[in-house]
Amino acid sequence: MRPARDIEALRERLKAMETDGCPTDDARFDLGHAEADRHLGGLAIHALHEIYAATTPDATAALGFALGLVQRAAGDRPVVWGVQAMAGLETGQIHGPGLRELGLDPGRIVLVRVKETKDLLAAGEEALSCGAVGAVLLTAWGESKVLSLTATRRLSMAAGQGRATAILIRLAAQPQPSAAETRWRVRGALSRALEAEAPGHPTYAVELLRHRLGAQPNAWIMEWDRERGVFEQGGRNAEHQQSQRPALPGGLVSPAADGSAAARGGAVRRYG
Amino acid sequence: MLVEKVKGALRLAAANASALALGLSPGMTLADARARAPDIRVVTHRPEADAALLKRVLLDFGRFTPMAATDGPDGLSLDVTGCAHLFGGEDGLVRAVAARAGGVGLAVRLAMAGTPEAARALARFGRGGIHEGDGQSQALRRLPVAALELSDKETQALSRAGLKTLAHLADRPTAPIAARFGAAAATRLNRVLGREDARIRPERPVPLISVDRILVEPITETSDVEAVIDDLLIEVMDRLDLRGQGGRAFQAGFFRLDGEVRHITVRTGRPTRDAAAVLRLFRERLASLARPLDPGFGFDQLRLSVPVADRLASQQRGFERTPPGAEDLGRLVDRLTARLGPEAVSRFQPVASHRPERAVRLIPAALAPAAVAPGEDGEWPDPDPADPPLRPLQMFDPPQLVLATAEVPDHPPNRFIWRRVDHRLVRVEGPERIAPEWWRTLKRPLEPTRDYYRVEDQEGRRFWLFRSGFYGEEPAPRWFVHGVFA
């Protein structure tokens, strides 16, 4: 195992050089999801994390996951959320009460609506480096040349400088190389049904695509617990769910209470 | 020569000096005028273009004084109290105004007197020029009674009574004049004679503080412009400091050599006297203008004014007591607002309404400092710990029409087609019935009641659907997707 440790040491040295002598800080946060935390060993707080919506209809799931990360990373500090107009038109406008339902006080959020990607980046950089905000969320729509390696690098530098968490949410875009600390792909996942087969708590199928410090790509199903503010091992594998349960028969309530109870104790499946 | 159509006949609306010399006068029909002088040049009169030109000239003449107003469709009045010394005395000021007007190609007659009405009368019915003290009353007394600009009938009546000039009226007691020709005539006389003073109403509200810099050499470079603004800002901040105030809005006026004027305003969320911060805001604003600042041949005057100011303690000590970061967040909001506009930077405010689309509104963040507690109108509802989110994270406005099917009418849907994708639903909860706010829609036809369902499709996406209206009623119910849950 010696070579591995050497590589690790070299990585550390490289990292120190990359940040141009700025003191790197080791502040990290975890997700509350036991398995993922073991795998990741925590995520850097003052860094850029990138989240891709797997498909356009999964945009809301990607936002939900991002808001979970924000609450884990930034505590009660103010949040600036930059949204590109096109994203709002295609996937819906952010709804204040919906934020509250995910455990985030809408009063903490300063919403910045822009048209162009370059304005989004400029606003994000400004907010990150000013030192007054805990996290900056940026929702970018579509593929864009402006969102280059350099641009993401500037964001992550600004995050380190202003000691804030940067989260870039990419909708309608394919994963691309960037300077992000981690890159994720998120889609909605079937929730654990509540009583009377009602849709349950927010559940995401989360895929780790890249981790700069070398954690292997992996996938989990995570359920957001608003009351405790943690991600939990949740949901069930979508295929499993489908094979077990047909689509709703008409308007009748299907006998599901036992199924969901079994799922609660069920083992977590890897996804993807 | 300008003509306009009056009651079906083309009549002269205005004529220049040479036409007047030929004996033509406004009001004459065009045919008549052509008969007297066949080779006159005739242009259609466009009053709105005149008004636009006058407006531009007014803006430009704002360089002489902030108290400038239009005077009828063809005149300007400037209140130059305390401004003349900037242009080398009253003579210098009048010369500067004349040069400026000549440069734009206007034929003008200027008069300066103690009151606006006196100056107007001297300019329009006398010879113009600068008048004060005895000279002014002498000049005014020589004016014809027409200078009072009463109605034709009254003017005629005055002439018939043998009162030809203002001197005839000035020496008489006012009361009989008021009794015979109305109180308006008496007031008018007093004002024209300078016995009574009425302020002019400036076109732009007069700012609290205004600082000017007249440049000998016009400037075009952005860096020069910024340097001048910086200088002016420092001066303005000193004055604000003396007043114990901080500016909430700062306006820079750019006077271009050729008469174009551009005003640019930046606003701050809280009162400030920080020149560097405001300069940064101006820089942001100038860089992001939709129509960039065009210096043309250069700016020869810059003005910085403070239209809005609030109390701000003289010394900024004691910031330690405010929560750390609050000040910085306010500044960040100011900077973003300056660059992107007030609508682009906003905060959520709850509204007490059960209509989901009305339950929240966005207010410009610059108006709502972090310190202001939200909830004047409403409060964010506290979700029940056991419940999953009952309101979606993202909402469509307006709701999007979908094709949904339910096996039995009035039952929850089991599938719906939206954006050409078929969503088969595996979980459904509802309905949550939300009635329209009839008291808000008294004038319009009442919207149908909505039955909302929380649904989840086989891919694990959660939607908020509603059925508008009931089965068996007219119009037939329709299904919409209103939002998406995380």
GROMACS .gro file of C-alpha atoms in nm, chain A residues 3 97 165 177 181 254:
model
    6
    3PRO     CA    1   0.274   0.357  -0.352
   97PRO     CA    2  -4.325   2.771   0.024
  165THR     CA    3  -1.988   2.670  -0.086
  177PRO     CA    4  -1.461   1.844  -1.759
  181GLU     CA    5  -1.438   1.926  -0.645
  254SER     CA    6  -5.400  -0.026  -0.368
   0.00000   0.00000   0.00000
